[in-house]
Amino acid sequence: MVNLELYKVFYTVAKCGSLTRAAQELYISQPAVSQSIKQLENQLGVSLFNRTHRGMELSAAGGKLIFKKVEEAISLLEDAENTISELQNTATGTIRIGATDSIFSHLLADKIAAFNEAYPAVKLELISSTSPDTLEKLKEGRCDIAFVNLPVEDEGVKFVGTVSHLSDVFVAGKKYESLNGEVITLKRLQEFPLLMIEENTIARRALSSFTQTLGIDLRPDIEVANWDLMLKLAVKGMGIGCIPSEYCEDLLESGELFEVKTDPSLPVRGVGIALPKNVTVSYALKQFIALFNK
C-alpha cells in the first residue's frame, strides 16, 4: 500500500536539498526525515539520493526517475485539499430545505430571501411536506436541512436549534361571537363543531396527547390538510379551529377571527432545526443556519 507520508518527505527533501531544512519545513526531527527516506528506498529497492557535501541530490537511477510523478501527485492532492477548503469557506452549491407550507410561509420566507440576497450563488431547493415526511426525507438524504414542528423524538437526526415558538389557540368567526371574551373549559369545546388539522401531523398529535391527559377526547367535525383552509372555514363560521396564533395574526388583528380562550390553555410548542447525522455541513448551510441565531 502506498504510504503518502513517505513520498511527501521525499518530495520535501528533494526541494530543500537538505535533511535539516526538510525537517524544519515538515516540523519533524532530522532523524525522522532520514528514517523515512531509508524506509522508502527499502520499499522501492533503489537509492533515491546521493549524499554529497552540498547536501542531498537526486540519484539518476532512482530519485530523478520518480521526482516528476511524485511532484504531480503532491500537486493533485493539494488541489483536492484546496477544493474542500473552498467548499467549506465559500457559499456555493445547493441547499435543499424541507419544511411544511406553513413554516415556509410564516417562519422561513424572510430568512430565505435574506440569504438569497447575501449569497446569490447558492441555489435553494424548497421541499414542502408534513413534518414526519420531512424528517424521513432528511434521513434518506433527500434534503439537507429540515424545519419541523416539535415535539419530536427521532434519534436518526440531529437537532441544532429552535426557530420559533408556536402558541396553539382556538379561533372562531363572528358566528360564535357569544364566546368572545369568555373563558371556556376544553371539555365544553366538545359542544361545538371543531376544525382540526389532519391526523398524521405533529400539531394534531400534540393536541390529542395533551387533551387525553385531561381525560378529554376532542374529535374534529371537519379535518383539513392545511392551515389556510382551516382559517377560511373558521371565518365562514363552519366551526372552531385549533391553530398556532402565529399563523393567523392578521385575521385576529382585523377582527375576522377571535381567540376562544380556554381553561387550561394549550401548551406552547416550537419549530426545530434538524440536520442528518454524521454528514459534513457545507459552508453555505452553516451560513444559512447562522441566520436563525441572530
Short mmCIF file of N, CA and C in Angstrom, two decimals, residues 223-293:
data_model
loop_
_atom_site.label_atom_id
_atom_site.label_comp_id
_atom_site.label_asym_id
_atom_site.label_seq_id
_atom_site.Cartn_x
_atom_site.Cartn_y
_atom_site.Cartn_z
N GLU A 223 -61.89 17.78 9.17
CA GLU A 223 -60.43 17.63 9.21
C GLU A 223 -59.86 18.23 7.93
N VAL A 224 -58.86 19.09 8.08
CA VAL A 224 -58.31 19.79 6.90
C VAL A 224 -56.84 19.44 6.72
N ALA A 225 -56.37 19.66 5.50
CA ALA A 225 -54.98 19.29 5.16
C ALA A 225 -54.00 20.43 5.41
N ASN A 226 -54.52 21.67 5.52
CA ASN A 226 -53.60 22.80 5.73
C ASN A 226 -54.28 23.90 6.53
N TRP A 227 -53.46 24.77 7.11
CA TRP A 227 -53.96 25.83 7.98
C TRP A 227 -54.77 26.87 7.21
N ASP A 228 -54.37 27.18 5.99
CA ASP A 228 -55.08 28.20 5.22
C ASP A 228 -56.54 27.83 5.02
N LEU A 229 -56.78 26.57 4.70
CA LEU A 229 -58.16 26.12 4.53
C LEU A 229 -58.92 26.20 5.84
N MET A 230 -58.25 25.82 6.94
CA MET A 230 -58.91 25.90 8.24
C MET A 230 -59.35 27.33 8.54
N LEU A 231 -58.48 28.28 8.27
CA LEU A 231 -58.80 29.68 8.56
C LEU A 231 -59.99 30.16 7.73
N LYS A 232 -60.02 29.78 6.46
CA LYS A 232 -61.13 30.19 5.61
C LYS A 232 -62.46 29.62 6.12
N LEU A 233 -62.42 28.35 6.54
CA LEU A 233 -63.64 27.73 7.05
C LEU A 233 -64.06 28.34 8.38
N ALA A 234 -63.07 28.70 9.22
CA ALA A 234 -63.40 29.32 10.50
C ALA A 234 -64.03 30.69 10.29
N VAL A 235 -63.50 31.47 9.37
CA VAL A 235 -64.06 32.79 9.07
C VAL A 235 -65.50 32.65 8.58
N LYS A 236 -65.78 31.58 7.81
CA LYS A 236 -67.13 31.35 7.29
C LYS A 236 -68.08 30.80 8.34
N GLY A 237 -67.55 30.52 9.54
CA GLY A 237 -68.44 30.06 10.61
C GLY A 237 -68.69 28.58 10.63
N MET A 238 -67.85 27.80 9.99
CA MET A 238 -68.08 26.36 9.91
C MET A 238 -67.59 25.60 11.12
N GLY A 239 -66.97 26.31 12.06
CA GLY A 239 -66.53 25.65 13.27
C GLY A 239 -65.44 26.44 13.96
N ILE A 240 -64.99 25.88 15.09
CA ILE A 240 -63.90 26.47 15.86
C ILE A 240 -62.62 25.73 15.50
N GLY A 241 -61.63 26.48 15.06
CA GLY A 241 -60.38 25.85 14.63
C GLY A 241 -59.31 25.92 15.69
N CYS A 242 -58.35 24.99 15.62
CA CYS A 242 -57.20 24.99 16.51
C CYS A 242 -55.96 25.20 15.65
N ILE A 243 -55.23 26.30 15.90
CA ILE A 243 -54.15 26.69 15.01
C ILE A 243 -53.13 27.53 15.80
N PRO A 244 -51.86 27.52 15.43
CA PRO A 244 -50.90 28.42 16.08
C PRO A 244 -51.31 29.88 15.85
N SER A 245 -51.30 30.67 16.92
CA SER A 245 -51.69 32.08 16.79
C SER A 245 -50.77 32.82 15.83
N GLU A 246 -49.51 32.35 15.72
CA GLU A 246 -48.55 32.99 14.82
C GLU A 246 -48.96 32.88 13.36
N TYR A 247 -49.84 31.94 13.05
CA TYR A 247 -50.27 31.73 11.67
C TYR A 247 -51.56 32.49 11.32
N CYS A 248 -52.14 33.16 12.29
CA CYS A 248 -53.39 33.87 11.98
C CYS A 248 -53.42 35.26 12.61
N GLU A 249 -52.24 35.85 12.80
CA GLU A 249 -52.17 37.17 13.46
C GLU A 249 -52.99 38.23 12.72
N ASP A 250 -52.90 38.23 11.38
CA ASP A 250 -53.62 39.25 10.60
C ASP A 250 -55.13 39.15 10.80
N LEU A 251 -55.65 37.93 10.79
CA LEU A 251 -57.10 37.75 10.94
C LEU A 251 -57.56 38.08 12.35
N LEU A 252 -56.70 37.81 13.32
CA LEU A 252 -57.04 38.17 14.70
C LEU A 252 -57.03 39.69 14.88
N GLU A 253 -56.06 40.35 14.27
CA GLU A 253 -55.97 41.81 14.37
C GLU A 253 -57.12 42.49 13.64
N SER A 254 -57.54 41.92 12.50
CA SER A 254 -58.62 42.54 11.72
C SER A 254 -59.99 42.29 12.34
N GLY A 255 -60.09 41.32 13.23
CA GLY A 255 -61.37 41.02 13.85
C GLY A 255 -62.18 39.98 13.10
N GLU A 256 -61.67 39.48 11.98
CA GLU A 256 -62.40 38.43 11.25
C GLU A 256 -62.45 37.15 12.07
N LEU A 257 -61.43 36.96 12.89
CA LEU A 257 -61.41 35.84 13.83
C LEU A 257 -61.09 36.38 15.22
N PHE A 258 -61.50 35.65 16.25
CA PHE A 258 -61.11 35.99 17.60
C PHE A 258 -60.66 34.71 18.30
N GLU A 259 -59.87 34.88 19.35
CA GLU A 259 -59.39 33.72 20.09
C GLU A 259 -60.45 33.27 21.09
N VAL A 260 -60.76 31.98 21.03
CA VAL A 260 -61.64 31.39 22.03
C VAL A 260 -60.76 30.94 23.18
N LYS A 261 -60.78 31.69 24.26
CA LYS A 261 -59.87 31.41 25.38
C LYS A 261 -60.38 30.19 26.16
N THR A 262 -59.44 29.32 26.51
CA THR A 262 -59.81 28.07 27.18
C THR A 262 -59.06 27.93 28.51
N ASP A 263 -59.64 27.11 29.36
CA ASP A 263 -59.01 26.76 30.63
C ASP A 263 -58.97 25.24 30.74
N PRO A 264 -57.78 24.65 30.69
CA PRO A 264 -56.47 25.31 30.57
C PRO A 264 -56.19 25.69 29.12
N SER A 265 -55.21 26.59 28.97
CA SER A 265 -54.77 26.92 27.61
C SER A 265 -53.85 25.80 27.12
N LEU A 266 -53.61 25.76 25.82
CA LEU A 266 -52.79 24.70 25.24
C LEU A 266 -51.30 25.00 25.45
N PRO A 267 -50.49 23.98 25.62
CA PRO A 267 -49.06 24.19 25.84
C PRO A 267 -48.38 24.75 24.59
N VAL A 268 -47.32 25.53 24.83
CA VAL A 268 -46.54 26.11 23.73
C VAL A 268 -45.68 25.02 23.09
N ARG A 269 -45.64 25.02 21.78
CA ARG A 269 -44.79 24.10 21.03
C ARG A 269 -43.64 24.89 20.39
N GLY A 270 -43.01 24.32 19.40
CA GLY A 270 -41.93 25.03 18.73
C GLY A 270 -41.65 24.44 17.37
N VAL A 271 -40.79 25.11 16.63
CA VAL A 271 -40.30 24.62 15.34
C VAL A 271 -38.79 24.47 15.46
N GLY A 272 -38.30 23.26 15.24
CA GLY A 272 -36.89 22.98 15.41
C GLY A 272 -36.15 22.82 14.10
N ILE A 273 -34.82 22.98 14.18
CA ILE A 273 -33.93 22.79 13.03
C ILE A 273 -33.27 21.43 13.17
N ALA A 274 -33.41 20.59 12.15
CA ALA A 274 -32.81 19.25 12.19
C ALA A 274 -31.85 19.07 11.03
N LEU A 275 -30.75 18.35 11.31
CA LEU A 275 -29.76 18.00 10.30
C LEU A 275 -29.57 16.49 10.30
N PRO A 276 -29.13 15.93 9.18
CA PRO A 276 -28.84 14.50 9.18
C PRO A 276 -27.62 14.21 10.05
N LYS A 277 -27.58 13.03 10.63
CA LYS A 277 -26.44 12.66 11.46
C LYS A 277 -25.24 12.28 10.60
N ASN A 278 -24.05 12.54 11.12
CA ASN A 278 -22.80 12.11 10.51
C ASN A 278 -22.62 12.59 9.07
N VAL A 279 -23.10 13.80 8.79
CA VAL A 279 -22.93 14.40 7.46
C VAL A 279 -22.23 15.75 7.64
N THR A 280 -21.18 15.99 6.83
CA THR A 280 -20.45 17.25 6.93
C THR A 280 -21.33 18.41 6.47
N VAL A 281 -21.38 19.45 7.26
CA VAL A 281 -22.19 20.62 6.94
C VAL A 281 -21.37 21.58 6.08
N SER A 282 -21.90 21.92 4.91
CA SER A 282 -21.19 22.82 4.00
C SER A 282 -21.14 24.23 4.57
N TYR A 283 -20.22 25.02 4.04
CA TYR A 283 -20.11 26.41 4.48
C TYR A 283 -21.42 27.17 4.22
N ALA A 284 -22.01 26.92 3.05
CA ALA A 284 -23.26 27.61 2.70
C ALA A 284 -24.36 27.28 3.72
N LEU A 285 -24.46 26.01 4.08
CA LEU A 285 -25.50 25.61 5.04
C LEU A 285 -25.22 26.20 6.43
N LYS A 286 -23.95 26.26 6.81
CA LYS A 286 -23.60 26.88 8.09
C LYS A 286 -24.05 28.35 8.12
N GLN A 287 -23.84 29.05 7.01
CA GLN A 287 -24.25 30.45 6.95
C GLN A 287 -25.76 30.60 7.00
N PHE A 288 -26.47 29.65 6.38
CA PHE A 288 -27.94 29.69 6.41
C PHE A 288 -28.43 29.48 7.84
N ILE A 289 -27.88 28.50 8.53
CA ILE A 289 -28.28 28.22 9.92
C ILE A 289 -27.98 29.42 10.81
N ALA A 290 -26.87 30.09 10.52
CA ALA A 290 -26.46 31.25 11.35
C ALA A 290 -27.51 32.36 11.34
N LEU A 291 -28.30 32.44 10.28
CA LEU A 291 -29.35 33.47 10.21
C LEU A 291 -30.35 33.33 11.35
N PHE A 292 -30.53 32.12 11.85
CA PHE A 292 -31.54 31.88 12.87
C PHE A 292 -30.98 32.05 14.29
N ASN A 293 -29.69 32.38 14.37
CA ASN A 293 -29.07 32.61 15.68
C ASN A 293 -28.85 34.10 15.94
#
